[in-house]
Amino acid sequence: DAKTTQPNSMESNEEEPVHLPCNHSTISGTDYIHWYRQLPSQGPEYVIHGLTSNVNNRMASLAIAEDRKSSTLILHRATLRDAAVYYCIPQGAQKLVFGQGTRLTINP
Amino acid sequence: GAVVSQHPSWVICKSGTSVKIECRSLDFQATTMFWYRQFPKQSLMLMATSNEGSKATYEQGVEKDKFLINHASLTLSTLTVTSAHPEDSSFYICSAVSGFDSYNEQFFGPGTRLTVL
């Protein structure tokens, strides 16, 4: 499993963009990069995933470095409901190996 | 979106008893289900992978005789914590996936909080 490095915590203000970085320098060529988030006392939920190209969906955007050794999850306009722990997971098989993630705090 | 439920949402039991937790995929057939455990202020730890009709695959360090997993159908997996002790108190979360590709999204249940007295 590829190792990941994420900031332990980040803070942002409501309605501002948030960029959550993740380093995964040992990622293999076939690993997808998944992002999940976990709100307090809940199970995780899927945010987005990508392989090589940048990806957008209704929740967020994922920017993947050209060498694939890092990626950035972008929340375009953070809301209070986006306060959660965000996990970046390079994955080559179906099972997910969660790291410590980044705890995102959103200030009103 | 796909929904995964867990029952019960919380349970308190006495030391030495067994507790069964159910995980159901409500609107899709799950080819694979996963069981995780999460201690306070820690990340999720994968316990086992479960495929319908076959034996679960346990992660290293997880006692298969203590954590019994049954995956009887494409919509139901159960985790039984046998002879529970206080150190088994944790947040147990299941997830389900449809399909066998590594990019398939996993759908997580809301979790079951187990407290062993």
Tab-separated table of C-alpha atoms in Angstrom:
chain	number	residue	atom	x	y	z
A	1	ASP	CA	0.000	0.000	0.000
A	2	ALA	CA	1.266	3.449	-0.903
A	3	LYS	CA	2.102	5.682	2.062
A	4	THR	CA	0.402	9.037	2.298
A	5	THR	CA	1.279	12.269	4.045
A	6	GLN	CA	-1.433	14.769	4.882
A	7	PRO	CA	-1.465	17.752	7.236
A	8	ASN	CA	-2.970	16.764	10.585
A	9	SER	CA	-5.315	19.715	10.527
A	10	MET	CA	-6.382	22.689	8.457
A	11	GLU	CA	-8.682	25.598	9.055
A	12	SER	CA	-10.661	27.733	6.651
A	13	ASN	CA	-13.506	30.193	6.589
A	14	GLU	CA	-16.990	29.576	5.351
A	15	GLU	CA	-17.573	30.268	1.646
A	16	GLU	CA	-13.846	30.304	0.901
A	17	PRO	CA	-12.024	27.709	-1.180
A	18	VAL	CA	-10.059	25.010	0.594
A	19	HIS	CA	-7.089	23.128	-0.825
A	20	LEU	CA	-6.271	19.881	0.961
A	21	PRO	CA	-2.880	18.457	-0.055
A	22	CYS	CA	-1.735	14.848	-0.047
A	23	ASN	CA	1.655	13.370	-0.827
A	24	HIS	CA	1.749	9.787	-2.086
A	25	SER	CA	5.215	9.448	-3.515
A	26	THR	CA	5.193	5.623	-3.472
A	27	ILE	CA	2.008	5.315	-5.487
A	28	SER	CA	2.069	2.643	-8.167
A	29	GLY	CA	1.108	3.288	-11.748
A	30	THR	CA	-2.260	1.586	-11.503
A	31	ASP	CA	-3.397	2.987	-8.154
A	32	TYR	CA	-6.398	5.242	-8.216
A	33	ILE	CA	-6.351	8.196	-5.815
A	34	HIS	CA	-9.463	8.191	-3.690
A	35	TRP	CA	-10.676	10.817	-1.269
A	36	TYR	CA	-13.175	10.044	1.449
A	37	ARG	CA	-14.327	12.161	4.335
A	38	GLN	CA	-15.742	11.331	7.728
A	39	LEU	CA	-18.078	13.634	9.578
A	40	PRO	CA	-18.163	13.313	13.375
A	41	SER	CA	-19.668	10.040	14.619
A	42	GLN	CA	-20.509	8.865	11.109
A	43	GLY	CA	-19.132	6.416	8.602
A	44	PRO	CA	-16.909	7.804	5.856
A	45	GLU	CA	-18.387	9.010	2.602
A	46	TYR	CA	-16.904	9.058	-0.858
A	47	VAL	CA	-15.767	12.427	-2.171
A	48	ILE	CA	-13.941	11.880	-5.439
A	49	HIS	CA	-11.355	9.724	-7.177
A	50	GLY	CA	-9.013	9.970	-10.142
A	51	LEU	CA	-6.147	8.258	-11.912
A	52	THR	CA	-4.163	10.785	-13.947
A	53	SER	CA	-6.392	13.606	-15.082
A	54	ASN	CA	-7.967	16.244	-12.910
A	55	VAL	CA	-11.525	15.397	-11.939
A	56	ASN	CA	-14.564	17.411	-10.969
A	57	ASN	CA	-17.851	16.428	-9.395
A	58	ARG	CA	-20.598	18.170	-7.493
A	59	MET	CA	-18.706	17.923	-4.214
A	60	ALA	CA	-15.154	18.821	-5.119
A	61	SER	CA	-12.320	18.878	-7.617
A	62	LEU	CA	-9.240	16.706	-7.589
A	63	ALA	CA	-5.997	18.016	-8.993
A	64	ILE	CA	-3.393	15.320	-9.616
A	65	ALA	CA	0.252	16.193	-10.152
A	66	GLU	CA	1.759	15.153	-13.434
A	67	ASP	CA	4.089	12.658	-11.703
A	68	ARG	CA	1.137	11.445	-9.595
A	69	LYS	CA	3.173	11.733	-6.413
A	70	SER	CA	0.794	14.257	-4.949
A	71	SER	CA	-2.767	15.430	-5.285
A	72	THR	CA	-4.947	18.209	-3.952
A	73	LEU	CA	-8.603	18.064	-3.057
A	74	ILE	CA	-10.325	21.361	-3.708
A	75	LEU	CA	-13.537	22.427	-2.043
A	76	HIS	CA	-14.610	25.467	-4.012
A	77	ARG	CA	-16.809	27.122	-1.391
A	78	ALA	CA	-16.541	25.555	2.026
A	79	THR	CA	-19.607	25.326	4.217
A	80	LEU	CA	-19.904	24.396	7.871
A	81	ARG	CA	-21.094	20.980	6.732
A	82	ASP	CA	-17.704	20.351	5.151
A	83	ALA	CA	-16.050	20.158	8.566
A	84	ALA	CA	-14.727	16.593	8.643
A	85	VAL	CA	-11.635	14.422	8.499
A	86	TYR	CA	-10.512	14.037	4.897
A	87	TYR	CA	-8.648	10.915	3.850
A	88	CYS	CA	-6.501	10.570	0.750
A	89	ILE	CA	-6.162	6.897	-0.228
A	90	PRO	CA	-4.097	5.596	-3.135
A	91	GLN	CA	-5.680	2.287	-3.935
A	92	GLY	CA	-4.750	-0.502	-6.263
A	93	ALA	CA	-7.166	-3.059	-4.910
A	94	GLN	CA	-10.654	-2.807	-3.538
A	95	LYS	CA	-9.707	-2.557	0.107
A	96	LEU	CA	-9.123	0.909	1.504
A	97	VAL	CA	-6.269	1.576	3.900
A	98	PHE	CA	-6.992	4.735	5.848
A	99	GLY	CA	-4.204	6.987	7.059
A	100	GLN	CA	-4.639	9.670	9.700
A	101	GLY	CA	-6.241	12.159	7.347
A	102	THR	CA	-6.634	15.926	7.679
A	103	ARG	CA	-9.106	17.346	10.145
A	104	LEU	CA	-10.728	20.332	8.453
A	105	THR	CA	-12.284	23.032	10.601
A	106	ILE	CA	-14.553	25.620	8.990
A	107	ASN	CA	-15.013	28.940	10.733
A	108	PRO	CA	-18.342	30.764	10.333
B	1	GLY	CA	-27.242	7.124	-3.927
B	2	ALA	CA	-26.528	3.683	-2.562
B	3	VAL	CA	-27.381	3.159	1.082
B	4	VAL	CA	-25.767	0.892	3.630
B	5	SER	CA	-27.383	0.388	7.003
B	6	GLN	CA	-26.054	-1.040	10.222
B	7	HIS	CA	-27.931	-2.465	13.153
B	8	PRO	CA	-27.782	-1.737	15.966
B	9	SER	CA	-26.433	1.805	15.936
B	10	TRP	CA	-25.177	1.332	19.455
B	11	VAL	CA	-24.995	-1.519	21.939
B	12	ILE	CA	-23.880	-1.940	25.528
B	13	CYS	CA	-23.093	-5.424	26.749
B	14	LYS	CA	-21.491	-7.188	29.663
B	15	SER	CA	-18.014	-8.622	29.481
B	16	GLY	CA	-18.032	-12.193	28.214
B	17	THR	CA	-21.149	-11.928	26.083
B	18	SER	CA	-21.332	-12.010	22.305
B	19	VAL	CA	-22.666	-9.219	20.141
B	20	LYS	CA	-23.854	-9.423	16.543
B	21	ILE	CA	-23.757	-6.424	14.218
B	22	GLU	CA	-25.601	-6.447	10.897
B	23	CYS	CA	-24.598	-4.616	7.743
B	24	ARG	CA	-27.075	-4.357	4.876
B	25	SER	CA	-26.865	-2.847	1.424
B	26	LEU	CA	-30.382	-1.534	0.949
B	27	ASP	CA	-30.615	-0.757	-2.742
B	28	PHE	CA	-27.813	-2.655	-4.411
B	29	GLN	CA	-26.127	-6.019	-4.364
B	30	ALA	CA	-22.754	-5.919	-2.705
B	31	THR	CA	-20.130	-8.201	-4.183
B	32	THR	CA	-17.812	-7.371	-1.298
B	33	MET	CA	-18.271	-5.986	2.174
B	34	PHE	CA	-15.589	-4.695	4.506
B	35	TRP	CA	-15.478	-4.366	8.273
B	36	TYR	CA	-13.523	-1.615	10.014
B	37	ARG	CA	-12.894	-0.674	13.622
B	38	GLN	CA	-12.202	2.826	14.846
B	39	PHE	CA	-10.985	3.778	18.318
B	40	PRO	CA	-11.507	7.321	19.632
B	41	LYS	CA	-9.404	9.932	17.882
B	42	GLN	CA	-7.898	7.305	15.590
B	43	SER	CA	-8.328	6.384	11.966
B	44	LEU	CA	-10.297	3.452	10.615
B	45	MET	CA	-8.564	0.098	10.729
B	46	LEU	CA	-9.616	-2.560	8.248
B	47	MET	CA	-10.481	-5.797	10.019
B	48	ALA	CA	-11.643	-8.084	7.238
B	49	THR	CA	-12.918	-8.416	3.707
B	50	SER	CA	-16.051	-10.445	3.129
B	51	ASN	CA	-17.402	-11.912	-0.095
B	52	GLU	CA	-20.797	-13.527	-0.382
B	53	GLY	CA	-20.691	-17.257	0.092
B	54	SER	CA	-17.028	-17.504	0.985
B	55	LYS	CA	-14.868	-17.189	4.061
B	56	ALA	CA	-13.787	-13.740	5.106
B	57	THR	CA	-10.204	-12.617	4.677
B	58	TYR	CA	-8.866	-11.154	7.903
B	59	GLU	CA	-6.163	-8.528	8.189
B	60	GLN	CA	-3.015	-9.353	10.081
B	61	GLY	CA	-3.508	-9.224	13.822
B	62	VAL	CA	-7.298	-9.627	13.729
B	63	GLU	CA	-8.465	-12.787	15.486
B	64	LYS	CA	-10.859	-14.613	13.204
B	65	ASP	CA	-12.231	-16.740	16.045
B	66	LYS	CA	-13.094	-13.642	18.020
B	67	PHE	CA	-14.582	-11.616	15.194
B	68	LEU	CA	-16.842	-13.954	13.259
B	69	ILE	CA	-17.987	-12.700	9.899
B	70	ASN	CA	-20.836	-14.213	7.921
B	71	HIS	CA	-21.774	-12.994	4.468
B	72	ALA	CA	-24.838	-15.053	3.682
B	73	SER	CA	-26.271	-12.975	0.865
B	74	LEU	CA	-25.396	-10.167	-1.506
B	75	THR	CA	-27.107	-7.683	0.788
B	76	LEU	CA	-26.193	-8.836	4.282
B	77	SER	CA	-23.010	-9.346	6.240
B	78	THR	CA	-22.784	-9.860	9.988
B	79	LEU	CA	-19.953	-9.346	12.443
B	80	THR	CA	-20.144	-11.192	15.741
B	81	VAL	CA	-17.817	-10.121	18.515
B	82	THR	CA	-17.507	-13.229	20.652
B	83	SER	CA	-16.751	-13.124	24.369
B	84	ALA	CA	-16.482	-9.364	24.259
B	85	HIS	CA	-14.188	-7.561	26.670
B	86	PRO	CA	-13.810	-3.857	27.482
B	87	GLU	CA	-10.887	-3.534	25.072
B	88	ASP	CA	-13.283	-4.479	22.248
B	89	SER	CA	-15.256	-1.304	22.887
B	90	SER	CA	-15.014	0.628	19.658
B	91	PHE	CA	-16.861	2.071	16.676
B	92	TYR	CA	-17.450	-0.682	14.115
B	93	ILE	CA	-18.125	0.393	10.545
B	94	CYS	CA	-18.968	-1.663	7.504
B	95	SER	CA	-18.775	-0.759	3.855
B	96	ALA	CA	-20.078	-2.359	0.700
B	97	VAL	CA	-19.032	-2.238	-2.905
B	98	SER	CA	-20.619	-3.442	-6.094
B	99	GLY	CA	-18.235	-4.716	-8.723
B	100	PHE	CA	-14.617	-5.838	-8.596
B	101	ASP	CA	-12.737	-2.879	-9.996
B	102	SER	CA	-10.404	-0.922	-7.727
B	103	TYR	CA	-12.090	2.346	-8.652
B	104	ASN	CA	-15.505	1.237	-7.456
B	105	GLU	CA	-16.853	3.555	-4.789
B	106	GLN	CA	-17.318	2.078	-1.333
B	107	PHE	CA	-20.506	2.900	0.502
B	108	PHE	CA	-20.176	3.049	4.248
B	109	GLY	CA	-22.674	2.311	6.947
B	110	PRO	CA	-23.308	4.777	9.783
B	111	GLY	CA	-21.349	2.672	12.259
B	112	THR	CA	-22.153	0.751	15.440
B	113	ARG	CA	-20.796	1.925	18.740
B	114	LEU	CA	-20.019	-1.016	21.022
B	115	THR	CA	-19.440	-0.505	24.719
B	116	VAL	CA	-18.411	-3.522	26.780
B	117	LEU	CA	-18.784	-3.124	30.530
